Amino acid sequence: MRRLLPLLAVAALVTAAACGDAAGTEQFTQGGVSMAPTVKSGQVITVRTVEGDYQPKRGDIVLFHGGEQWGGSGAPLLKRVIAVGGETVACCDPDGKVTVNGQPLTEPYVATDAPLDLPPSPQDCGPRRFGPVAVPTGSVFVMGDNRAASNDSRCAGPIPATSVSAVMVS
């Protein structure tokens, strides 16, 4: 038996296989491009479900349920944790890199970056420039790896870590 769960990020879909195992893992099929090249459209990934004890780490790829600012459907979204509670994230340093606490991130997983020279716009998550954003305690700042095609915390803001339902393991 399979159930479909829409992933609202540039018309993406995540398909959940209802065949989780005793270790708390499930398989999902990525239907969109917001996490390419790390997770390609159609790629099957395995995620570990998390409970209230989830301690987010920068670099985790997570499934979470967004609120109204993410389209309001409650469907799961797949993104990478860029900063955790207590950190300040911004873009960009003089070299165009995302910074956390003033230090540039090395992000080899970003193949297609968003344009830098466009001014930020609440209607379009396209520009790379944002911040600084102080991530509240108990929250995470998430972004897609395909920054040119991702609706993420640049536009919607940080999300509560309690919204994270799973972490990608493969």
mmCIF file with all atom_site columns, N, CA, C and O in Angstrom, residues 121-149:
data_model
loop_
_atom_site.group_PDB
_atom_site.id
_atom_site.type_symbol
_atom_site.label_atom_id
_atom_site.label_alt_id
_atom_site.label_comp_id
_atom_site.label_asym_id
_atom_site.label_entity_id
_atom_site.label_seq_id
_atom_site.pdbx_PDB_ins_code
_atom_site.Cartn_x
_atom_site.Cartn_y
_atom_site.Cartn_z
_atom_site.occupancy
_atom_site.B_iso_or_equiv
_atom_site.pdbx_formal_charge
_atom_site.auth_seq_id
_atom_site.auth_comp_id
_atom_site.auth_asym_id
_atom_site.auth_atom_id
_atom_site.pdbx_PDB_model_num
ATOM 1   N N  . SER A 1 121 ? 12.479 39.884 -2.157 1.00 0.00 ? 121 SER A N  1
ATOM 2   C CA . SER A 1 121 ? 11.078 40.129 -2.464 1.00 0.00 ? 121 SER A CA 1
ATOM 3   C C  . SER A 1 121 ? 10.213 39.141 -1.703 1.00 0.00 ? 121 SER A C  1
ATOM 4   O O  . SER A 1 121 ? 10.465 37.940 -1.755 1.00 0.00 ? 121 SER A O  1
ATOM 5   N N  . PRO A 1 122 ? 9.166  39.612 -1.000 1.00 0.00 ? 122 PRO A N  1
ATOM 6   C CA . PRO A 1 122 ? 8.305  38.672 -0.276 1.00 0.00 ? 122 PRO A CA 1
ATOM 7   C C  . PRO A 1 122 ? 7.493  37.772 -1.204 1.00 0.00 ? 122 PRO A C  1
ATOM 8   O O  . PRO A 1 122 ? 7.016  36.729 -0.790 1.00 0.00 ? 122 PRO A O  1
ATOM 9   N N  . GLN A 1 123 ? 7.340  38.141 -2.473 1.00 0.00 ? 123 GLN A N  1
ATOM 10  C CA . GLN A 1 123 ? 6.581  37.323 -3.422 1.00 0.00 ? 123 GLN A CA 1
ATOM 11  C C  . GLN A 1 123 ? 7.441  36.273 -4.120 1.00 0.00 ? 123 GLN A C  1
ATOM 12  O O  . GLN A 1 123 ? 6.927  35.373 -4.749 1.00 0.00 ? 123 GLN A O  1
ATOM 13  N N  . ASP A 1 124 ? 8.765  36.386 -4.043 1.00 0.00 ? 124 ASP A N  1
ATOM 14  C CA . ASP A 1 124 ? 9.658  35.511 -4.794 1.00 0.00 ? 124 ASP A CA 1
ATOM 15  C C  . ASP A 1 124 ? 10.809 35.092 -3.902 1.00 0.00 ? 124 ASP A C  1
ATOM 16  O O  . ASP A 1 124 ? 11.491 35.929 -3.334 1.00 0.00 ? 124 ASP A O  1
ATOM 17  N N  . CYS A 1 125 ? 11.025 33.804 -3.783 1.00 0.00 ? 125 CYS A N  1
ATOM 18  C CA . CYS A 1 125 ? 12.125 33.299 -2.959 1.00 0.00 ? 125 CYS A CA 1
ATOM 19  C C  . CYS A 1 125 ? 13.401 33.172 -3.787 1.00 0.00 ? 125 CYS A C  1
ATOM 20  O O  . CYS A 1 125 ? 14.320 32.489 -3.396 1.00 0.00 ? 125 CYS A O  1
ATOM 21  N N  . GLY A 1 126 ? 13.440 33.811 -4.943 1.00 0.00 ? 126 GLY A N  1
ATOM 22  C CA . GLY A 1 126 ? 14.568 33.666 -5.846 1.00 0.00 ? 126 GLY A CA 1
ATOM 23  C C  . GLY A 1 126 ? 15.865 34.310 -5.428 1.00 0.00 ? 126 GLY A C  1
ATOM 24  O O  . GLY A 1 126 ? 16.917 33.709 -5.579 1.00 0.00 ? 126 GLY A O  1
ATOM 25  N N  . PRO A 1 127 ? 15.864 35.535 -4.905 1.00 0.00 ? 127 PRO A N  1
ATOM 26  C CA . PRO A 1 127 ? 17.147 36.168 -4.593 1.00 0.00 ? 127 PRO A CA 1
ATOM 27  C C  . PRO A 1 127 ? 17.913 35.427 -3.504 1.00 0.00 ? 127 PRO A C  1
ATOM 28  O O  . PRO A 1 127 ? 17.322 34.883 -2.576 1.00 0.00 ? 127 PRO A O  1
ATOM 29  N N  . ARG A 1 128 ? 19.211 35.427 -3.641 1.00 0.00 ? 128 ARG A N  1
ATOM 30  C CA . ARG A 1 128 ? 20.063 34.764 -2.656 1.00 0.00 ? 128 ARG A CA 1
ATOM 31  C C  . ARG A 1 128 ? 20.256 35.630 -1.416 1.00 0.00 ? 128 ARG A C  1
ATOM 32  O O  . ARG A 1 128 ? 20.443 35.117 -0.322 1.00 0.00 ? 128 ARG A O  1
ATOM 33  N N  . ARG A 1 129 ? 20.232 36.931 -1.563 1.00 0.00 ? 129 ARG A N  1
ATOM 34  C CA . ARG A 1 129 ? 20.547 37.847 -0.471 1.00 0.00 ? 129 ARG A CA 1
ATOM 35  C C  . ARG A 1 129 ? 19.416 37.866 0.565  1.00 0.00 ? 129 ARG A C  1
ATOM 36  O O  . ARG A 1 129 ? 18.252 38.013 0.216  1.00 0.00 ? 129 ARG A O  1
ATOM 37  N N  . PHE A 1 130 ? 19.764 37.705 1.859  1.00 0.00 ? 130 PHE A N  1
ATOM 38  C CA . PHE A 1 130 ? 18.789 37.787 2.939  1.00 0.00 ? 130 PHE A CA 1
ATOM 39  C C  . PHE A 1 130 ? 19.522 38.040 4.253  1.00 0.00 ? 130 PHE A C  1
ATOM 40  O O  . PHE A 1 130 ? 20.719 37.890 4.346  1.00 0.00 ? 130 PHE A O  1
ATOM 41  N N  . GLY A 1 131 ? 18.754 38.424 5.248  1.00 0.00 ? 131 GLY A N  1
ATOM 42  C CA . GLY A 1 131 ? 19.232 38.458 6.628  1.00 0.00 ? 131 GLY A CA 1
ATOM 43  C C  . GLY A 1 131 ? 19.902 39.737 7.024  1.00 0.00 ? 131 GLY A C  1
ATOM 44  O O  . GLY A 1 131 ? 19.799 40.722 6.325  1.00 0.00 ? 131 GLY A O  1
ATOM 45  N N  . PRO A 1 132 ? 20.538 39.676 8.174  1.00 0.00 ? 132 PRO A N  1
ATOM 46  C CA . PRO A 1 132 ? 20.741 38.517 9.025  1.00 0.00 ? 132 PRO A CA 1
ATOM 47  C C  . PRO A 1 132 ? 19.458 38.091 9.747  1.00 0.00 ? 132 PRO A C  1
ATOM 48  O O  . PRO A 1 132 ? 18.599 38.919 10.053 1.00 0.00 ? 132 PRO A O  1
ATOM 49  N N  . VAL A 1 133 ? 19.361 36.784 10.006 1.00 0.00 ? 133 VAL A N  1
ATOM 50  C CA . VAL A 1 133 ? 18.216 36.205 10.699 1.00 0.00 ? 133 VAL A CA 1
ATOM 51  C C  . VAL A 1 133 ? 18.735 35.498 11.942 1.00 0.00 ? 133 VAL A C  1
ATOM 52  O O  . VAL A 1 133 ? 19.565 34.588 11.840 1.00 0.00 ? 133 VAL A O  1
ATOM 53  N N  . ALA A 1 134 ? 18.261 35.929 13.106 1.00 0.00 ? 134 ALA A N  1
ATOM 54  C CA . ALA A 1 134 ? 18.585 35.243 14.356 1.00 0.00 ? 134 ALA A CA 1
ATOM 55  C C  . ALA A 1 134 ? 17.614 34.072 14.493 1.00 0.00 ? 134 ALA A C  1
ATOM 56  O O  . ALA A 1 134 ? 16.405 34.279 14.572 1.00 0.00 ? 134 ALA A O  1
ATOM 57  N N  . VAL A 1 135 ? 18.139 32.850 14.482 1.00 0.00 ? 135 VAL A N  1
ATOM 58  C CA . VAL A 1 135 ? 17.295 31.660 14.559 1.00 0.00 ? 135 VAL A CA 1
ATOM 59  C C  . VAL A 1 135 ? 16.918 31.455 16.030 1.00 0.00 ? 135 VAL A C  1
ATOM 60  O O  . VAL A 1 135 ? 17.796 31.291 16.876 1.00 0.00 ? 135 VAL A O  1
ATOM 61  N N  . PRO A 1 136 ? 15.610 31.470 16.322 1.00 0.00 ? 136 PRO A N  1
ATOM 62  C CA . PRO A 1 136 ? 15.195 31.308 17.718 1.00 0.00 ? 136 PRO A CA 1
ATOM 63  C C  . PRO A 1 136 ? 15.578 29.935 18.284 1.00 0.00 ? 136 PRO A C  1
ATOM 64  O O  . PRO A 1 136 ? 15.658 28.948 17.547 1.00 0.00 ? 136 PRO A O  1
ATOM 65  N N  . THR A 1 137 ? 15.787 29.882 19.578 1.00 0.00 ? 137 THR A N  1
ATOM 66  C CA . THR A 1 137 ? 16.028 28.608 20.253 1.00 0.00 ? 137 THR A CA 1
ATOM 67  C C  . THR A 1 137 ? 14.886 27.657 19.934 1.00 0.00 ? 137 THR A C  1
ATOM 68  O O  . THR A 1 137 ? 13.727 28.055 19.930 1.00 0.00 ? 137 THR A O  1
ATOM 69  N N  . GLY A 1 138 ? 15.224 26.416 19.644 1.00 0.00 ? 138 GLY A N  1
ATOM 70  C CA . GLY A 1 138 ? 14.211 25.419 19.324 1.00 0.00 ? 138 GLY A CA 1
ATOM 71  C C  . GLY A 1 138 ? 13.726 25.476 17.891 1.00 0.00 ? 138 GLY A C  1
ATOM 72  O O  . GLY A 1 138 ? 12.741 24.842 17.536 1.00 0.00 ? 138 GLY A O  1
ATOM 73  N N  . SER A 1 139 ? 14.424 26.228 17.034 1.00 0.00 ? 139 SER A N  1
ATOM 74  C CA . SER A 1 139 ? 14.049 26.356 15.622 1.00 0.00 ? 139 SER A CA 1
ATOM 75  C C  . SER A 1 139 ? 15.235 26.025 14.734 1.00 0.00 ? 139 SER A C  1
ATOM 76  O O  . SER A 1 139 ? 16.369 25.917 15.201 1.00 0.00 ? 139 SER A O  1
ATOM 77  N N  . VAL A 1 140 ? 14.961 25.866 13.433 1.00 0.00 ? 140 VAL A N  1
ATOM 78  C CA . VAL A 1 140 ? 16.004 25.650 12.435 1.00 0.00 ? 140 VAL A CA 1
ATOM 79  C C  . VAL A 1 140 ? 15.714 26.528 11.216 1.00 0.00 ? 140 VAL A C  1
ATOM 80  O O  . VAL A 1 140 ? 14.573 26.854 10.931 1.00 0.00 ? 140 VAL A O  1
ATOM 81  N N  . PHE A 1 141 ? 16.772 26.898 10.512 1.00 0.00 ? 141 PHE A N  1
ATOM 82  C CA . PHE A 1 141 ? 16.693 27.653 9.269  1.00 0.00 ? 141 PHE A CA 1
ATOM 83  C C  . PHE A 1 141 ? 17.047 26.662 8.177  1.00 0.00 ? 141 PHE A C  1
ATOM 84  O O  . PHE A 1 141 ? 18.135 26.070 8.199  1.00 0.00 ? 141 PHE A O  1
ATOM 85  N N  . VAL A 1 142 ? 16.129 26.420 7.245  1.00 0.00 ? 142 VAL A N  1
ATOM 86  C CA . VAL A 1 142 ? 16.316 25.393 6.218  1.00 0.00 ? 142 VAL A CA 1
ATOM 87  C C  . VAL A 1 142 ? 16.321 26.011 4.827  1.00 0.00 ? 142 VAL A C  1
ATOM 88  O O  . VAL A 1 142 ? 15.655 27.011 4.568  1.00 0.00 ? 142 VAL A O  1
ATOM 89  N N  . MET A 1 143 ? 17.106 25.385 3.936  1.00 0.00 ? 143 MET A N  1
ATOM 90  C CA . MET A 1 143 ? 17.169 25.813 2.547  1.00 0.00 ? 143 MET A CA 1
ATOM 91  C C  . MET A 1 143 ? 17.288 24.587 1.653  1.00 0.00 ? 143 MET A C  1
ATOM 92  O O  . MET A 1 143 ? 17.820 23.555 2.063  1.00 0.00 ? 143 MET A O  1
ATOM 93  N N  . GLY A 1 144 ? 16.791 24.718 0.427  1.00 0.00 ? 144 GLY A N  1
ATOM 94  C CA . GLY A 1 144 ? 16.983 23.680 -0.571 1.00 0.00 ? 144 GLY A CA 1
ATOM 95  C C  . GLY A 1 144 ? 18.383 23.773 -1.145 1.00 0.00 ? 144 GLY A C  1
ATOM 96  O O  . GLY A 1 144 ? 18.986 24.843 -1.153 1.00 0.00 ? 144 GLY A O  1
ATOM 97  N N  . ASP A 1 145 ? 18.911 22.657 -1.633 1.00 0.00 ? 145 ASP A N  1
ATOM 98  C CA . ASP A 1 145 ? 20.232 22.669 -2.255 1.00 0.00 ? 145 ASP A CA 1
ATOM 99  C C  . ASP A 1 145 ? 20.202 23.314 -3.634 1.00 0.00 ? 145 ASP A C  1
ATOM 100 O O  . ASP A 1 145 ? 21.211 23.829 -4.098 1.00 0.00 ? 145 ASP A O  1
ATOM 101 N N  . ASN A 1 146 ? 19.055 23.288 -4.289 1.00 0.00 ? 146 ASN A N  1
ATOM 102 C CA . ASN A 1 146 ? 18.875 23.941 -5.580 1.00 0.00 ? 146 ASN A CA 1
ATOM 103 C C  . ASN A 1 146 ? 18.258 25.311 -5.282 1.00 0.00 ? 146 ASN A C  1
ATOM 104 O O  . ASN A 1 146 ? 17.064 25.514 -5.386 1.00 0.00 ? 146 ASN A O  1
ATOM 105 N N  . ARG A 1 147 ? 19.097 26.244 -4.876 1.00 0.00 ? 147 ARG A N  1
ATOM 106 C CA . ARG A 1 147 ? 18.627 27.537 -4.365 1.00 0.00 ? 147 ARG A CA 1
ATOM 107 C C  . ARG A 1 147 ? 17.836 28.327 -5.404 1.00 0.00 ? 147 ARG A C  1
ATOM 108 O O  . ARG A 1 147 ? 16.982 29.130 -5.054 1.00 0.00 ? 147 ARG A O  1
ATOM 109 N N  . ALA A 1 148 ? 18.080 28.080 -6.675 1.00 0.00 ? 148 ALA A N  1
ATOM 110 C CA . ALA A 1 148 ? 17.361 28.793 -7.722 1.00 0.00 ? 148 ALA A CA 1
ATOM 111 C C  . ALA A 1 148 ? 15.925 28.289 -7.863 1.00 0.00 ? 148 ALA A C  1
ATOM 112 O O  . ALA A 1 148 ? 15.106 28.939 -8.506 1.00 0.00 ? 148 ALA A O  1
ATOM 113 N N  . ALA A 1 149 ? 15.602 27.139 -7.258 1.00 0.00 ? 149 ALA A N  1
ATOM 114 C CA . ALA A 1 149 ? 14.258 26.556 -7.401 1.00 0.00 ? 149 ALA A CA 1
ATOM 115 C C  . ALA A 1 149 ? 13.736 26.041 -6.066 1.00 0.00 ? 149 ALA A C  1
ATOM 116 O O  . ALA A 1 149 ? 13.156 24.973 -5.991 1.00 0.00 ? 149 ALA A O  1
#
